[in-house]
Amino acid sequence: MFGLSELAIILLVVIAVLCAKKLPELTRSAGKSARILKAEARAMKDEDDPAVPRVIQGETLNPDDPKPQGTQQH
């Protein structure tokens, strides 16, 4: 009678016919999601911009000290 591929094609056609009214809404939603994702990726990339100085917590070393604390000489 019908093979698996024929049934799959018929199922896809039936889904397309029944969901035709929702298709524009779904594509609009997918477009909005893609724009949001692109904006977030761009924001994360800008966050890692080397032109912006980053503050890293640590201790200040005195250049007059021959051996700073916490380091070992070999």
Short mmCIF file of N, CA and C in Angstrom, two decimals:
data_model
loop_
_atom_site.label_atom_id
_atom_site.label_comp_id
_atom_site.label_asym_id
_atom_site.label_seq_id
_atom_site.Cartn_x
_atom_site.Cartn_y
_atom_site.Cartn_z
N MET A 1 0.84 -1.17 0.00
CA MET A 1 0.00 0.00 0.00
C MET A 1 0.89 1.24 0.00
N PHE A 2 1.10 1.86 1.15
CA PHE A 2 1.96 3.05 1.25
C PHE A 2 3.24 2.68 2.00
N GLY A 3 4.33 3.23 1.53
CA GLY A 3 5.59 3.02 2.22
C GLY A 3 5.79 4.12 3.26
N LEU A 4 6.88 4.03 3.97
CA LEU A 4 7.16 5.00 5.03
C LEU A 4 7.41 6.40 4.46
N SER A 5 8.10 6.49 3.34
CA SER A 5 8.39 7.81 2.76
C SER A 5 7.12 8.49 2.25
N GLU A 6 6.19 7.71 1.65
CA GLU A 6 4.93 8.29 1.18
C GLU A 6 4.10 8.81 2.35
N LEU A 7 4.05 8.05 3.43
CA LEU A 7 3.31 8.48 4.62
C LEU A 7 3.92 9.75 5.22
N ALA A 8 5.24 9.84 5.21
CA ALA A 8 5.90 11.03 5.74
C ALA A 8 5.57 12.25 4.90
N ILE A 9 5.55 12.10 3.58
CA ILE A 9 5.21 13.22 2.71
C ILE A 9 3.76 13.65 2.91
N ILE A 10 2.85 12.69 3.00
CA ILE A 10 1.44 13.01 3.23
C ILE A 10 1.27 13.71 4.57
N LEU A 11 1.97 13.25 5.58
CA LEU A 11 1.89 13.87 6.90
C LEU A 11 2.40 15.31 6.86
N LEU A 12 3.47 15.55 6.15
CA LEU A 12 4.00 16.91 6.03
C LEU A 12 3.03 17.82 5.30
N VAL A 13 2.39 17.33 4.25
CA VAL A 13 1.41 18.14 3.52
C VAL A 13 0.21 18.46 4.40
N VAL A 14 -0.27 17.48 5.15
CA VAL A 14 -1.41 17.71 6.05
C VAL A 14 -1.05 18.73 7.13
N ILE A 15 0.13 18.62 7.69
CA ILE A 15 0.56 19.59 8.71
C ILE A 15 0.67 20.97 8.11
N ALA A 16 1.21 21.08 6.91
CA ALA A 16 1.36 22.39 6.25
C ALA A 16 -0.01 23.00 5.98
N VAL A 17 -0.99 22.21 5.55
CA VAL A 17 -2.33 22.73 5.26
C VAL A 17 -3.02 23.17 6.55
N LEU A 18 -2.92 22.37 7.59
CA LEU A 18 -3.60 22.70 8.84
C LEU A 18 -2.94 23.86 9.57
N CYS A 19 -1.64 24.03 9.41
CA CYS A 19 -0.91 25.07 10.13
C CYS A 19 -0.65 26.30 9.26
N ALA A 20 -1.28 26.41 8.11
CA ALA A 20 -1.01 27.52 7.20
C ALA A 20 -1.34 28.87 7.85
N LYS A 21 -2.36 28.90 8.69
CA LYS A 21 -2.74 30.16 9.35
C LYS A 21 -1.70 30.58 10.38
N LYS A 22 -1.05 29.64 11.01
CA LYS A 22 -0.06 29.93 12.05
C LYS A 22 1.33 30.18 11.49
N LEU A 23 1.58 29.83 10.23
CA LEU A 23 2.91 29.91 9.65
C LEU A 23 3.50 31.32 9.68
N PRO A 24 2.78 32.38 9.30
CA PRO A 24 3.37 33.73 9.39
C PRO A 24 3.74 34.13 10.81
N GLU A 25 2.90 33.74 11.75
CA GLU A 25 3.19 34.05 13.16
C GLU A 25 4.44 33.31 13.63
N LEU A 26 4.58 32.07 13.22
CA LEU A 26 5.76 31.29 13.60
C LEU A 26 7.03 31.86 13.00
N THR A 27 6.98 32.29 11.73
CA THR A 27 8.17 32.87 11.12
C THR A 27 8.52 34.21 11.74
N ARG A 28 7.52 35.01 12.09
CA ARG A 28 7.78 36.28 12.79
C ARG A 28 8.45 36.02 14.13
N SER A 29 7.95 35.05 14.85
CA SER A 29 8.51 34.70 16.15
C SER A 29 9.95 34.21 16.00
N ALA A 30 10.21 33.41 14.98
CA ALA A 30 11.58 32.92 14.75
C ALA A 30 12.51 34.07 14.39
N GLY A 31 12.03 35.03 13.62
CA GLY A 31 12.83 36.20 13.27
C GLY A 31 13.17 37.05 14.48
N LYS A 32 12.19 37.25 15.35
CA LYS A 32 12.43 38.02 16.58
C LYS A 32 13.46 37.31 17.45
N SER A 33 13.33 35.99 17.56
CA SER A 33 14.27 35.22 18.37
C SER A 33 15.68 35.32 17.81
N ALA A 34 15.81 35.28 16.49
CA ALA A 34 17.12 35.38 15.87
C ALA A 34 17.73 36.76 16.11
N ARG A 35 16.92 37.82 16.04
CA ARG A 35 17.43 39.17 16.30
C ARG A 35 17.88 39.32 17.75
N ILE A 36 17.11 38.77 18.67
CA ILE A 36 17.48 38.84 20.09
C ILE A 36 18.79 38.09 20.33
N LEU A 37 18.91 36.90 19.73
CA LEU A 37 20.13 36.11 19.90
C LEU A 37 21.34 36.85 19.34
N LYS A 38 21.17 37.48 18.18
CA LYS A 38 22.27 38.22 17.56
C LYS A 38 22.67 39.42 18.42
N ALA A 39 21.67 40.12 18.99
CA ALA A 39 21.97 41.27 19.84
C ALA A 39 22.71 40.84 21.11
N GLU A 40 22.30 39.73 21.69
CA GLU A 40 22.96 39.24 22.90
C GLU A 40 24.39 38.80 22.60
N ALA A 41 24.60 38.16 21.46
CA ALA A 41 25.95 37.75 21.08
C ALA A 41 26.84 38.96 20.86
N ARG A 42 26.28 40.00 20.24
CA ARG A 42 27.04 41.23 20.01
C ARG A 42 27.38 41.90 21.34
N ALA A 43 26.44 41.89 22.29
CA ALA A 43 26.69 42.49 23.60
C ALA A 43 27.78 41.74 24.35
N MET A 44 27.79 40.43 24.25
CA MET A 44 28.84 39.65 24.91
C MET A 44 30.19 39.91 24.27
N LYS A 45 30.22 40.08 22.94
CA LYS A 45 31.46 40.36 22.25
C LYS A 45 31.99 41.74 22.65
N ASP A 46 31.09 42.72 22.77
CA ASP A 46 31.50 44.06 23.19
C ASP A 46 31.99 44.07 24.63
N GLU A 47 31.45 43.16 25.43
CA GLU A 47 31.85 43.07 26.83
C GLU A 47 33.30 42.62 26.95
N ASP A 48 33.76 41.83 26.01
CA ASP A 48 35.14 41.33 26.03
C ASP A 48 36.10 42.25 25.28
N ASP A 49 35.69 43.48 25.00
CA ASP A 49 36.50 44.43 24.24
C ASP A 49 37.75 44.79 25.03
N PRO A 50 38.95 44.62 24.45
CA PRO A 50 40.19 44.91 25.18
C PRO A 50 40.41 46.41 25.41
N ALA A 51 39.68 47.29 24.73
CA ALA A 51 39.85 48.72 24.93
C ALA A 51 39.29 49.16 26.28
N VAL A 52 38.39 48.36 26.83
CA VAL A 52 37.81 48.69 28.13
C VAL A 52 38.69 48.08 29.21
N PRO A 53 39.22 48.90 30.13
CA PRO A 53 40.09 48.34 31.18
C PRO A 53 39.30 47.48 32.15
N ARG A 54 39.92 46.40 32.58
CA ARG A 54 39.30 45.51 33.57
C ARG A 54 40.05 45.64 34.88
N VAL A 55 39.32 45.63 35.98
CA VAL A 55 39.93 45.71 37.29
C VAL A 55 40.03 44.30 37.85
N ILE A 56 41.24 43.91 38.22
CA ILE A 56 41.47 42.59 38.78
C ILE A 56 41.97 42.77 40.21
N GLN A 57 41.29 42.12 41.15
CA GLN A 57 41.66 42.23 42.55
C GLN A 57 42.98 41.50 42.79
N GLY A 58 43.82 42.09 43.57
CA GLY A 58 45.10 41.48 43.90
C GLY A 58 45.85 42.37 44.87
N GLU A 59 47.11 42.10 45.07
CA GLU A 59 47.90 42.93 45.97
C GLU A 59 48.89 43.76 45.17
N THR A 60 49.18 44.92 45.68
CA THR A 60 50.12 45.82 45.02
C THR A 60 51.54 45.46 45.44
N LEU A 61 52.42 45.36 44.47
CA LEU A 61 53.81 45.03 44.76
C LEU A 61 54.63 46.29 44.85
N ASN A 62 55.52 46.33 45.82
CA ASN A 62 56.41 47.46 46.00
C ASN A 62 57.68 47.17 45.21
N PRO A 63 58.07 48.04 44.28
CA PRO A 63 59.27 47.76 43.48
C PRO A 63 60.56 47.75 44.30
N ASP A 64 60.55 48.33 45.52
CA ASP A 64 61.75 48.35 46.35
C ASP A 64 61.98 47.03 47.08
N ASP A 65 60.95 46.22 47.22
CA ASP A 65 61.09 44.93 47.89
C ASP A 65 61.84 43.96 46.99
N PRO A 66 62.91 43.32 47.48
CA PRO A 66 63.64 42.37 46.65
C PRO A 66 62.84 41.09 46.38
N LYS A 67 62.05 40.64 47.37
CA LYS A 67 61.28 39.41 47.22
C LYS A 67 59.85 39.69 47.69
N PRO A 68 58.89 39.79 46.77
CA PRO A 68 57.51 40.05 47.16
C PRO A 68 56.95 38.86 47.96
N GLN A 69 56.00 39.16 48.83
CA GLN A 69 55.40 38.11 49.65
C GLN A 69 54.61 37.14 48.76
N GLY A 70 54.62 35.88 49.12
CA GLY A 70 53.85 34.87 48.42
C GLY A 70 54.53 34.30 47.20
N THR A 71 55.73 34.72 46.89
CA THR A 71 56.45 34.16 45.75
C THR A 71 57.68 33.44 46.24
N GLN A 72 58.11 32.47 45.47
CA GLN A 72 59.30 31.71 45.84
C GLN A 72 60.35 31.91 44.73
N GLN A 73 61.59 32.04 45.16
CA GLN A 73 62.66 32.15 44.19
C GLN A 73 63.31 30.79 44.04
N HIS A 74 63.68 30.43 42.84
CA HIS A 74 64.30 29.12 42.57
C HIS A 74 65.78 29.25 42.54
#
